[in-house]
Coordinates of C-alpha atoms in Angstrom, one line a residue:
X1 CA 22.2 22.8 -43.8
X2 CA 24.8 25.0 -45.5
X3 CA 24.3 29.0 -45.1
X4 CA 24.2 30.2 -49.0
X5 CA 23.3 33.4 -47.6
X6 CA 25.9 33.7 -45.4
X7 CA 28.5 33.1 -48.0
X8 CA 26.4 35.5 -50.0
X9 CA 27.1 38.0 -47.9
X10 CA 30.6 37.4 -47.0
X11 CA 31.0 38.1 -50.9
X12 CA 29.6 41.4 -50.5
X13 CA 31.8 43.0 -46.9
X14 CA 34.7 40.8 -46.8
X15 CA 33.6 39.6 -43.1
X16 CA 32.9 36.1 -41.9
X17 CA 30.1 34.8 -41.0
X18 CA 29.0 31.6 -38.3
X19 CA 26.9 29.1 -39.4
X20 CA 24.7 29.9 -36.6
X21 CA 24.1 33.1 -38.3
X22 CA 22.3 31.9 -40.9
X23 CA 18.8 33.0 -39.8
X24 CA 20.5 36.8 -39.9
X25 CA 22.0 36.3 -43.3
X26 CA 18.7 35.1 -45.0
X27 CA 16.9 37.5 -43.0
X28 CA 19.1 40.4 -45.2
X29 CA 18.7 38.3 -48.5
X30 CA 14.9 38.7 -48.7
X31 CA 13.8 41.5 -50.9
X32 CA 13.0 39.8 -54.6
X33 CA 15.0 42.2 -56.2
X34 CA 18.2 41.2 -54.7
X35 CA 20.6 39.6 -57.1
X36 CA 23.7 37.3 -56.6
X37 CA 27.1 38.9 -57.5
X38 CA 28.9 38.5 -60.5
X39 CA 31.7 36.2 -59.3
X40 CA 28.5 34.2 -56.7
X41 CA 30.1 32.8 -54.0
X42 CA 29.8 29.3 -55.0
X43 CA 32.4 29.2 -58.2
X44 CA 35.1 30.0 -55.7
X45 CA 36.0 27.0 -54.6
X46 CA 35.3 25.0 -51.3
X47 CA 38.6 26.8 -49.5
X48 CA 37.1 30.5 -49.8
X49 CA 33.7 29.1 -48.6
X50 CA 35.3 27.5 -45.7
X51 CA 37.2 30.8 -44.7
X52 CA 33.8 32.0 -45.1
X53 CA 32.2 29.7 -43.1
X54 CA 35.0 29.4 -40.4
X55 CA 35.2 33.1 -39.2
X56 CA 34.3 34.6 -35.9
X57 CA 30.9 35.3 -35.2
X58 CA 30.9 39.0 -35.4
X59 CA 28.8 40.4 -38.1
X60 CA 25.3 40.3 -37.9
X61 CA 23.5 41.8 -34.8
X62 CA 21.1 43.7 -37.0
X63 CA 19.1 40.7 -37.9
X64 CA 16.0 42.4 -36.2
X65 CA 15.1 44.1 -39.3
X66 CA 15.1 42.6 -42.7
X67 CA 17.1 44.8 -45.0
X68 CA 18.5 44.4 -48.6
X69 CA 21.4 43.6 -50.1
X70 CA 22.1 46.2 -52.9
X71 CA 23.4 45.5 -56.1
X72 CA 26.2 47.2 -55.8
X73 CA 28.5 48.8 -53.6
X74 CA 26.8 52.9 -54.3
X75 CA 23.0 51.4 -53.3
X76 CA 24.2 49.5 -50.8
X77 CA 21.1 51.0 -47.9
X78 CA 21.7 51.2 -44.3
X79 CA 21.5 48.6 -41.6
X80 CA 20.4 49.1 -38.1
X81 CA 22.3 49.6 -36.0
X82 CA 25.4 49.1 -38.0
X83 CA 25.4 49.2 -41.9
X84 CA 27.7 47.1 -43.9
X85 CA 29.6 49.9 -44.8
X86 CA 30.6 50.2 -41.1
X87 CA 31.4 46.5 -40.6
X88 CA 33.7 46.3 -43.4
X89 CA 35.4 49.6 -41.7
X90 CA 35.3 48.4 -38.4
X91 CA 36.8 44.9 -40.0
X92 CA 39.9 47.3 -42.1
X93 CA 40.6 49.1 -38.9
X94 CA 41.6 45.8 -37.0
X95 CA 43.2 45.0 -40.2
X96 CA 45.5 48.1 -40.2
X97 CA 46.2 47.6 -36.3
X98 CA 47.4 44.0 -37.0
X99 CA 49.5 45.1 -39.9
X100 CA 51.2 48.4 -38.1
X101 CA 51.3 47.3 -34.8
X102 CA 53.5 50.8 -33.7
X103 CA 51.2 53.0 -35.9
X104 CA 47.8 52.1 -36.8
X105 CA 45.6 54.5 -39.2
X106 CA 47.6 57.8 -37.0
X107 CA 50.6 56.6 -39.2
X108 CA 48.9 56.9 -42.4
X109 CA 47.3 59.9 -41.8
X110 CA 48.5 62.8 -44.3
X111 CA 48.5 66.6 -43.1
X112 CA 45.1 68.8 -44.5
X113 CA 45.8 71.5 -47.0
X114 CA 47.3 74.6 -45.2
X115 CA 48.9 72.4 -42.3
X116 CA 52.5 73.9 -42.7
X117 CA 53.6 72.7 -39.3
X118 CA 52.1 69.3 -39.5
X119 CA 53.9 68.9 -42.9
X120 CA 57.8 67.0 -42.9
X121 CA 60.1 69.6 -43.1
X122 CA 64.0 70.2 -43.1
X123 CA 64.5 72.5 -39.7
X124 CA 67.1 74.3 -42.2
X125 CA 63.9 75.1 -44.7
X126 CA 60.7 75.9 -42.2
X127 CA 57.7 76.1 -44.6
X128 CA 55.8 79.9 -44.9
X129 CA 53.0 80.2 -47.1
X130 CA 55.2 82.8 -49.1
X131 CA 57.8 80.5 -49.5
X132 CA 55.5 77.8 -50.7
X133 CA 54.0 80.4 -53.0
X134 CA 56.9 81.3 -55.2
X135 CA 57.6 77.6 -54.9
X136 CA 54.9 76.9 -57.2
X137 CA 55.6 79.8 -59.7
X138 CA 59.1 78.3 -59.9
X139 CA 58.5 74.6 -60.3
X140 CA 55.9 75.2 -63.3
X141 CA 57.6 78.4 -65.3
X142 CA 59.1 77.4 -68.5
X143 CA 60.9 81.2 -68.4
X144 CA 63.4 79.5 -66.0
X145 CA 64.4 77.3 -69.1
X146 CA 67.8 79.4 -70.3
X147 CA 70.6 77.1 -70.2
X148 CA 69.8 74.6 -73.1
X149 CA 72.2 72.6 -74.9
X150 CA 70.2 73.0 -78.1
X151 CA 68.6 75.9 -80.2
X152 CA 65.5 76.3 -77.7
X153 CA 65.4 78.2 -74.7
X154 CA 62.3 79.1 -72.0
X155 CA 60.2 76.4 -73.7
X156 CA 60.4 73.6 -70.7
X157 CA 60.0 73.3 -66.5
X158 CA 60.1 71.2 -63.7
X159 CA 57.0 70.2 -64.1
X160 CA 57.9 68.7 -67.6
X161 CA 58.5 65.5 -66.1
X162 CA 56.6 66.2 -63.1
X163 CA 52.8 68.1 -63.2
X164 CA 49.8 67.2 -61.6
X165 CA 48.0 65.6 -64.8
X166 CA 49.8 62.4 -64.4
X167 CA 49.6 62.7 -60.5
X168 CA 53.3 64.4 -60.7
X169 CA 55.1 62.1 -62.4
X170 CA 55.8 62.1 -66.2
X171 CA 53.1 60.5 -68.4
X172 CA 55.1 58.9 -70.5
X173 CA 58.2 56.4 -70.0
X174 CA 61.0 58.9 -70.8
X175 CA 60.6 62.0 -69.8
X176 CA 61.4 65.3 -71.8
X177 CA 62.7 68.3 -70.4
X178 CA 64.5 70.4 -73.2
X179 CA 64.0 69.2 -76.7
X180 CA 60.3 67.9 -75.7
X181 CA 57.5 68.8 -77.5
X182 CA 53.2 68.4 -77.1
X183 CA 51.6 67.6 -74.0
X184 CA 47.9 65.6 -74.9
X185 CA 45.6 65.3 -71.7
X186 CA 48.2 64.0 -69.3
X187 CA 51.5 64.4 -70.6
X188 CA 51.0 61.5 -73.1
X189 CA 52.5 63.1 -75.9
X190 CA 55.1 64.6 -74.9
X191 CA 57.8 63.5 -77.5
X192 CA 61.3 64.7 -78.8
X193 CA 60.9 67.7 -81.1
X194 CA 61.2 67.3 -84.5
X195 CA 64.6 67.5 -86.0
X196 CA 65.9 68.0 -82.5
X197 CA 69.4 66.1 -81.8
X198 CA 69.4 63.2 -79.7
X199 CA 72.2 64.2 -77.6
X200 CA 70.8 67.5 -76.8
X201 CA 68.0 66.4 -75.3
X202 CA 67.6 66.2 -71.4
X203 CA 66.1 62.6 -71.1
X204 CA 66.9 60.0 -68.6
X205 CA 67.6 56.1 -68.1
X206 CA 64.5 56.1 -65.6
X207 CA 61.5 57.5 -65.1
X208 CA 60.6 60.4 -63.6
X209 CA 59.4 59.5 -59.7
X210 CA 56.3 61.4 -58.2
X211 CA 56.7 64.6 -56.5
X212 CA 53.5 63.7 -55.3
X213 CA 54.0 63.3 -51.4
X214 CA 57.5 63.0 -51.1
X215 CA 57.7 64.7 -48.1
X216 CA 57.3 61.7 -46.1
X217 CA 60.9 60.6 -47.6
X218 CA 63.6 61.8 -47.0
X219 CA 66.0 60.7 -49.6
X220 CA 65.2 61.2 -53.3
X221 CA 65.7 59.1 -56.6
X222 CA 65.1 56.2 -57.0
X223 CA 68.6 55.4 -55.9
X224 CA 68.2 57.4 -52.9
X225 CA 71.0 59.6 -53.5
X226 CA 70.1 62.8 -52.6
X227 CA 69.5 64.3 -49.2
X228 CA 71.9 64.1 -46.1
X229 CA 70.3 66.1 -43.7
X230 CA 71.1 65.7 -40.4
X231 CA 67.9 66.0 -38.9
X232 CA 66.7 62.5 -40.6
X233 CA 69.2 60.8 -42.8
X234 CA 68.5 57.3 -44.6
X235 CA 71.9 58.8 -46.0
X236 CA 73.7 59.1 -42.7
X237 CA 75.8 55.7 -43.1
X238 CA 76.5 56.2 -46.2
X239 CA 80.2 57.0 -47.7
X240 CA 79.2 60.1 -50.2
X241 CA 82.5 59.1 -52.5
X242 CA 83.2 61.1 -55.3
X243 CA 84.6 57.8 -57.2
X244 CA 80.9 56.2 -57.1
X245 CA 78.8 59.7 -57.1
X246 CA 79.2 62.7 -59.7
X247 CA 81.0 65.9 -58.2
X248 CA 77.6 67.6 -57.7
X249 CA 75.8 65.0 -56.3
X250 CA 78.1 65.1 -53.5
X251 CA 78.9 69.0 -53.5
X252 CA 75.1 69.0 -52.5
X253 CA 75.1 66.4 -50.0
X254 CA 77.9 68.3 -48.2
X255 CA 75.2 71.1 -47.8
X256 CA 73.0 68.7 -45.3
X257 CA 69.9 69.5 -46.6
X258 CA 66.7 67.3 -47.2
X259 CA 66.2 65.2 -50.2
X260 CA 63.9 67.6 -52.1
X261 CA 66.5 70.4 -51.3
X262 CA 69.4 68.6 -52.2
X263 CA 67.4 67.7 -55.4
X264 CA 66.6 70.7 -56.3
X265 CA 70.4 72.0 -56.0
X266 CA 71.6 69.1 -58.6
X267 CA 68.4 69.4 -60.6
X268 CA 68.9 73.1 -61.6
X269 CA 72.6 72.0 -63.4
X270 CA 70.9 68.4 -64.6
X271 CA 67.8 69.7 -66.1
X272 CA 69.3 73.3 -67.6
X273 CA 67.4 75.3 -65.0
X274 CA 69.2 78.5 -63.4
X275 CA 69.1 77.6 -59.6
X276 CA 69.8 80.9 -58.1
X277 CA 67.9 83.8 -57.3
X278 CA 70.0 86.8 -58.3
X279 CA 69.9 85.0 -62.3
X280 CA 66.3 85.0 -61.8
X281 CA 65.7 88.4 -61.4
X282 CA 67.9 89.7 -63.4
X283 CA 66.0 88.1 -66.5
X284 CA 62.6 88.6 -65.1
X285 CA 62.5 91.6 -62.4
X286 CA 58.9 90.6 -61.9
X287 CA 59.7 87.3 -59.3
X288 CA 62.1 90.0 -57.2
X289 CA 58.9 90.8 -54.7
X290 CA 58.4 87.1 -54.5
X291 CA 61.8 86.3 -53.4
X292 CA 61.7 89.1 -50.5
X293 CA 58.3 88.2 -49.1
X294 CA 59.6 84.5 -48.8
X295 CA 63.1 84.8 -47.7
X296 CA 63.6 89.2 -47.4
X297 CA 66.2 90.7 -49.3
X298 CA 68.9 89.4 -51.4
X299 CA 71.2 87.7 -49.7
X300 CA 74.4 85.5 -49.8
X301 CA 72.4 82.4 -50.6
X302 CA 71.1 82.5 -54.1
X303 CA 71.1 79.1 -55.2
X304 CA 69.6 77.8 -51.5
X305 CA 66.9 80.4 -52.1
X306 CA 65.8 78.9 -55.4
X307 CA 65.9 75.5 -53.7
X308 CA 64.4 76.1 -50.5
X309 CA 61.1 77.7 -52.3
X310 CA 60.8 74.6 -54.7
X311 CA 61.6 72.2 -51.9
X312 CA 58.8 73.9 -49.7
X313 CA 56.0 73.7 -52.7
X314 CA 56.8 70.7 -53.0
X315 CA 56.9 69.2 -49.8
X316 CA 52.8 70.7 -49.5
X317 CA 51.8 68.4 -52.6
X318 CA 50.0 65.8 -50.9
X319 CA 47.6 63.6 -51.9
X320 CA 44.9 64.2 -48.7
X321 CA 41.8 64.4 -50.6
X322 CA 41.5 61.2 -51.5
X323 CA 38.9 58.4 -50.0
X324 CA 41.3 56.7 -48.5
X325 CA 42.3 59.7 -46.4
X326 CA 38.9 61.2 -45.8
X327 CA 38.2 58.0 -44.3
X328 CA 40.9 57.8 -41.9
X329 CA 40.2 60.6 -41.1
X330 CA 36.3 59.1 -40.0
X331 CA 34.1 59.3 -43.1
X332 CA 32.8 55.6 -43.5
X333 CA 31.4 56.8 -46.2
X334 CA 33.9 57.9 -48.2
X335 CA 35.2 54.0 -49.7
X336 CA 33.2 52.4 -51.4
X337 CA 32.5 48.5 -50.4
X338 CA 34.8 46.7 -53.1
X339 CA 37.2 49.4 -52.0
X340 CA 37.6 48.5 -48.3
X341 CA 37.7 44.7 -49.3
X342 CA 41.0 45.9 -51.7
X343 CA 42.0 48.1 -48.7
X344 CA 41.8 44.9 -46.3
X345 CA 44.1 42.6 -49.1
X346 CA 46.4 45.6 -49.0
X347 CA 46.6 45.2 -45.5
X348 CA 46.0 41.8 -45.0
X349 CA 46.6 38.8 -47.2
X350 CA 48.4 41.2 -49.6
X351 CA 50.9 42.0 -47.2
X352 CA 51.9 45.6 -48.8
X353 CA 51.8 47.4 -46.0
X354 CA 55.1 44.5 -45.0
X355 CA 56.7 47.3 -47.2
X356 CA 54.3 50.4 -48.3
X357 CA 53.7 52.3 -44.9
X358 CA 53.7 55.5 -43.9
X359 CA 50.6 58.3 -45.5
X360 CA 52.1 58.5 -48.4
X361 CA 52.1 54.5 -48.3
X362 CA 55.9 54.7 -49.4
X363 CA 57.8 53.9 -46.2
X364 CA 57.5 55.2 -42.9
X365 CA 58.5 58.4 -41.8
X366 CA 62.1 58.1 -41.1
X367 CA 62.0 54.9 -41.6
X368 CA 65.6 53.0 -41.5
X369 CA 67.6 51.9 -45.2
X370 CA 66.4 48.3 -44.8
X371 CA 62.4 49.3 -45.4
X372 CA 63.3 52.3 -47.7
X373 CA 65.2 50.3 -50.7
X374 CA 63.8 46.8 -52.3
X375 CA 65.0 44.3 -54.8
X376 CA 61.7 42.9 -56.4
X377 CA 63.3 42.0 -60.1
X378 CA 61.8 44.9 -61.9
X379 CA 63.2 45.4 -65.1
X380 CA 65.2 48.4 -66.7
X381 CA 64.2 50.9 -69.0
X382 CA 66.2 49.4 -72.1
X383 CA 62.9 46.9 -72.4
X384 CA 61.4 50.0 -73.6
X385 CA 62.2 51.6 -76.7
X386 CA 64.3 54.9 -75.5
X387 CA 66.7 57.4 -76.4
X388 CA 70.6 56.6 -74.9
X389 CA 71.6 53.4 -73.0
X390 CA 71.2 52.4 -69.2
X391 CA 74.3 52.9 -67.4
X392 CA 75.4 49.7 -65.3
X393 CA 75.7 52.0 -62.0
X394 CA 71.6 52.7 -62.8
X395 CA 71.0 49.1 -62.8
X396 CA 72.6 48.3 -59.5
X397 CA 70.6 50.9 -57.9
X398 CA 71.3 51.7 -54.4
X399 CA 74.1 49.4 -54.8
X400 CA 76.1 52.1 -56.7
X401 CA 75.6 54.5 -54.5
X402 CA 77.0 52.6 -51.0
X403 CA 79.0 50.2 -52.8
X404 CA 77.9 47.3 -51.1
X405 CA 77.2 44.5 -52.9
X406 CA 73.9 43.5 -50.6
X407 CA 72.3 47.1 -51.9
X408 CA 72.5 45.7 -55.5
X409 CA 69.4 45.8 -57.6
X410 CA 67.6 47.6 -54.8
X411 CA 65.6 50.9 -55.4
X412 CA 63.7 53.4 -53.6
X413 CA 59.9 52.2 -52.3
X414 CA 57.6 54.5 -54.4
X415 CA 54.5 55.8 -52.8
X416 CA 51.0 54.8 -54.0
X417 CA 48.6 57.5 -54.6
X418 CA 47.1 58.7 -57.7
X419 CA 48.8 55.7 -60.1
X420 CA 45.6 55.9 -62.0
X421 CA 46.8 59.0 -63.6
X422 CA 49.4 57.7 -65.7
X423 CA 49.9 53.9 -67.1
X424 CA 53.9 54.5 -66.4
X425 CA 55.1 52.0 -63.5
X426 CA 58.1 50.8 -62.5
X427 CA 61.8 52.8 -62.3
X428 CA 61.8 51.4 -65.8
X429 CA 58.9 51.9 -67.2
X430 CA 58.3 48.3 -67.4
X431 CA 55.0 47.9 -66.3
X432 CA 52.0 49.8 -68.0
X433 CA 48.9 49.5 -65.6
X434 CA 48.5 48.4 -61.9
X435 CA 46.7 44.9 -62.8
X436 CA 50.2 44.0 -64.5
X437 CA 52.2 45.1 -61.6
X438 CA 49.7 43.6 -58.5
X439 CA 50.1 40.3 -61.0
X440 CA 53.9 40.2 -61.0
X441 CA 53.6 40.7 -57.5
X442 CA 51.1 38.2 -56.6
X443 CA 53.2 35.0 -58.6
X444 CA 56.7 37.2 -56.9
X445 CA 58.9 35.9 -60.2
X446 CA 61.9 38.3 -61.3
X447 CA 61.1 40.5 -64.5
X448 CA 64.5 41.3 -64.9
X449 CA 67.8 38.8 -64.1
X450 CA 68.5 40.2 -60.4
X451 CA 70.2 36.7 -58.7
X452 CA 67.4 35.2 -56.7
X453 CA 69.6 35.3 -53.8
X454 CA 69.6 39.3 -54.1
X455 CA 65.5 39.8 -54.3
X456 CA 63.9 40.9 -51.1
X457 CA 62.9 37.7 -48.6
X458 CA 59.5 39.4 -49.2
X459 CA 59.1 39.3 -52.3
X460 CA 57.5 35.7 -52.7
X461 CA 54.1 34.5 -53.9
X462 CA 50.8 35.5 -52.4
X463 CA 48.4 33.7 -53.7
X464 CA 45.5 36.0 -54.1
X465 CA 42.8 35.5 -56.0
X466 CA 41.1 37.0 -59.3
X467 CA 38.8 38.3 -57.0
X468 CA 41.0 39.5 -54.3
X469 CA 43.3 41.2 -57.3
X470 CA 39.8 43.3 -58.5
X471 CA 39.7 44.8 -55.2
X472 CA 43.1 45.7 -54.5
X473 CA 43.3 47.3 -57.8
X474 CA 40.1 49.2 -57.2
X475 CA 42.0 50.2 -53.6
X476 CA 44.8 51.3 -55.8
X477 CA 43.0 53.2 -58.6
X478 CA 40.0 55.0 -56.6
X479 CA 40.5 54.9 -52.8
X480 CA 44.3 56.6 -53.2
X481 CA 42.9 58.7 -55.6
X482 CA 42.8 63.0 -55.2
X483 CA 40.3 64.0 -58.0
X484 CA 42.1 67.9 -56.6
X485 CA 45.6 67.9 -57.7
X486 CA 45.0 70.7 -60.1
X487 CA 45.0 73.1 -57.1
X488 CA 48.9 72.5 -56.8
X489 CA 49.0 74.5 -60.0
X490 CA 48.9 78.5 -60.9
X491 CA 46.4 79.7 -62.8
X492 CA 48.8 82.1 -63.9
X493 CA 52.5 82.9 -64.0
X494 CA 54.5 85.7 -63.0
X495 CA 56.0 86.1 -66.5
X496 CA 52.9 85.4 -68.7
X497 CA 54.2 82.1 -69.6
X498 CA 52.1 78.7 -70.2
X499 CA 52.4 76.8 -67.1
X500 CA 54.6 73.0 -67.3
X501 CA 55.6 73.9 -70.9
X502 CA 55.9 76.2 -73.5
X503 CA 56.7 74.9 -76.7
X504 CA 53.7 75.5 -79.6
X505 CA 52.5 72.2 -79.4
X506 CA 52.0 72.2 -75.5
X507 CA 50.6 75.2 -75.7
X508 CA 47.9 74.3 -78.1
X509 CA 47.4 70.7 -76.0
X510 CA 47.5 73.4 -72.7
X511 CA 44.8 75.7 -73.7
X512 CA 47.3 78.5 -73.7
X513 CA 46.6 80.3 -76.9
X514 CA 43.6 81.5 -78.0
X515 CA 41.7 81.5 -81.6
X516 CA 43.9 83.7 -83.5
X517 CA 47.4 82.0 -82.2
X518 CA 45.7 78.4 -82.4
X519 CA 45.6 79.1 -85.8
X520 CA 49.0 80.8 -86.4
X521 CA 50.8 77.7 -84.1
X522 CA 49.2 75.3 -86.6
X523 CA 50.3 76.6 -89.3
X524 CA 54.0 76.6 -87.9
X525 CA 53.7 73.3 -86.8
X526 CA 52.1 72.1 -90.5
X527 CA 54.6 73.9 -92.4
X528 CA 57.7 73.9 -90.4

């Protein structure tokens, strides 16, 4: 006699079940309001059963007591002595082990808020709380906006492209620094100002990659062309020519800093940002006490001043408030069911974590070239409407930067948490929700016309199922999820200005004005 229960319950954890543990299973299947799934086991095919079926008996010691199967994953009850909840976690745990054999959950484990020390960090940058501090004035003051191409000035930050309502990223395809106007809920609509001249605006041929946890890389782009530091350098075999790189990009890299560092160097000049101290305080005296409780007086090192306090905010941005983390860090509680069967096809049958390690689940820390940089066909920005062209170097991707042929097409591993936030995916946009990307994944056939011979000997099909693809995307969308990422952003500013941007749309869409202004901002936007 075949165990329906069994496969029943299978369904609902994920684990295998004996056929000799039939008696158990029923035993849980008893109380009249228990209802079958809506996928029931049987429409998925005599395969699935039979992985069902064939498992190690392993599951079901608590078939003293008979106990319910919950309709879902929040009423699932308790069972003595060891819930479901807790089998499925026990069950991800050997997962994990199997999958990072030299780490385990330690390796995924991201530092707690206030951590410093814990926290990746360039030995040439140590992180303070005062550094980190002015850090987050600077990132998020529009004031620091001065040296625009076009007629507007103080209106745009680093967080333009990069705030915490789209989980540090920009939340729509082509970011907008100068020229950008509007915000929405999550950076939706931001868009080029009206009347403002295409080739004065500071737009890119990628999109904007997340802050968000980037400390646990140590190259940045999605080329990987920033950082050199000598401490941990993906860059350190890399020939930093001046006839493949632009004069700053490799004025930077001479400094040997850390990828955030180095980017914050280049990013002051790219995104019309003054990156030095003494111009700061010149034109707004306020940030002067700042600057001495981080670093102490002025000194000879302006511009590494203004990078260094960026650098260190943003190297604190982490994502460790999310389930995921509180339980690895031993809340079974804090996943839901159909979230640790998504965590165990991440792990498992998935195989991301043959790529996505490391706590930010981008690579591992200091992990070598070959598992930072992949060639998985996505396709480039120009299959998006978008202002300017895509440069061939920005198609080949780390191939432009080393100038070898086998780093064509290959781009930097992005890391995974909080993708919910904004429907932007891809280093071209290409992608506009995680179902389409774990689909292109799971049939592994090139978006984009990278040879076949250049795509990653891992990027190949899967073969999940519909079933298996619900739960990895529910892994994706809630378990690596930090409902908190608001705390990485001031309430207020040293200058007065409206945090991210400034401009009169974003500062309606912001909350920045009140009644009075609302009113007078809409008039100047209705009647410009």
């Amino acid at each position: 006699m075949e165990c329906t229960a069994c496969d029943h319950l299978w369904y609902q954890t994920g684990l295998p079940l004996e056929k000799t543990d039939q008696a158990a299973a029923a035993a849980i299947i008893t109380d009249e309001t228990a209802v079958p799934l809506a996928k029931p086991w049987w429409t998925q095919g005599r395969g699935l059963r039979a992985a069902a079926l064939a498992g190690a008996a392993m599951v079901l010691a608590v078939a003293v007591a008979p106990v319910l199967v919950a309709r879902n994953d929040t009423d699932a009850q308790a069972l003595p002595p060891m819930s479901l909840q807790n089998q499925a976690s026990a069950s991800l745990r050997r997962t994990i082990q199997t999958a990072i054999p030299n780490g385990g959950l330690q390796s995924l484990i991201m530092p707690v808020d206030g951590d410093l020390a814990s926290i990746p960090q360039d030995p040439k940058n140590p992180l303070t709380p005062e550094k980190v501090t002015l850090g987050m004035m600077l990132f998020h003051d529009p004031s620091l906006g001065t040296a625009g191409k076009g007629d507007t000035t103080e209106q745009w930050s680093c967080a333009s492209c990069h705030h915490a309502a789209a989980g540090f990223k920009s939340g729509v395809i082509q970011g907008i620094g100068e020229g950008g106007s509007g915000f929405g809920n999550k950076g939706e609509a931001r868009a080029k100002l009206a009347g403002y001249l295409e080739e004065h605006l500071d737009v890119q041929p990628v999109t904007s990659p997340a802050v968000l946890n980037g400390s646990f890389q140590n190259v940045v782009l999605w080329n990987g062309q920033l950082g050199n530091s000598t401490h941990h350098n993906t860059n350190a075999n890399t020939d930093m020519a001046a006839d493949r790189l632009d004069l700053p990009v490799v004025a930077a890299n001479a400094k040997q800093l850390g990828g955030l560092e180095t980017q914050v160097i280049v990013g002051g000049t790219v995104h019309r940002l003054p990156a030095n101290r003494d111009q700061i305080v010149a034109k707004h005296p306020v940030y002067g006490q700042l600057f001495d409780a981080a670093f102490g007086p002025s000194d000879a090192t302006p511009i590494e001043d203004v990078s260094h306090a960026i650098a260190a905010f943003e190297r604190t941005i982490l994502a460790n408030k999310a389930p995921f983390q509180e339980w690895l860090r031993g809340d079974e509680t804090a996943m839901t069911l159909q979230q640790l069967r998504g965590a165990s096809v991440f792990f498992g049958k998935g195989q991301c974590a043959q790529c996505h390690q490391g706590p930010g689940l981008s690579s591992a820390v200091d992990a070598g070239e070959e598992d930072v940089f992949f060639a998985v066909g996505f396709g480039d920005m120009d299959m998006n409407p978008m202002v300017g062209v895509v440069p061939e170097k920005v198609r080949l991707g780390r191939g432009a930067v080393t100038g070898r042929a086998t780093d064509n097409y290959k781009f930097k591993i992005p890391q995974l948490y909080n993708l919910a936030d904004a429907n932007v995916f891809g280093h071209g946009g290409t992608f506009q929700s995680l179902r389409a990307v774990v689909d292109y994944k799971n049939a592994a056939i090139a978006q984009s016309g990278v040879p076949i011979a250049q795509l990653d000997r891992r990027f190949r099909p899967l073969g999940l199922t519909d079933l298996d693809k619900q739960d990895l995307v529910a892994f994706l969308e809630q378990a690596l999820y930090d409902p908190d990422l608001d705390r990485y952003v001031p309430s207020t500013l040293p200058t007065g200005a409206c945090a991210v941007n400034a401009d009169i749309q974003s500062r309606l869409d912001l909350g920045c004005e009140g009644p009075d202004l609302q009113k007078l901002a809409r008039h100047v936007l209705q009647n410009p």
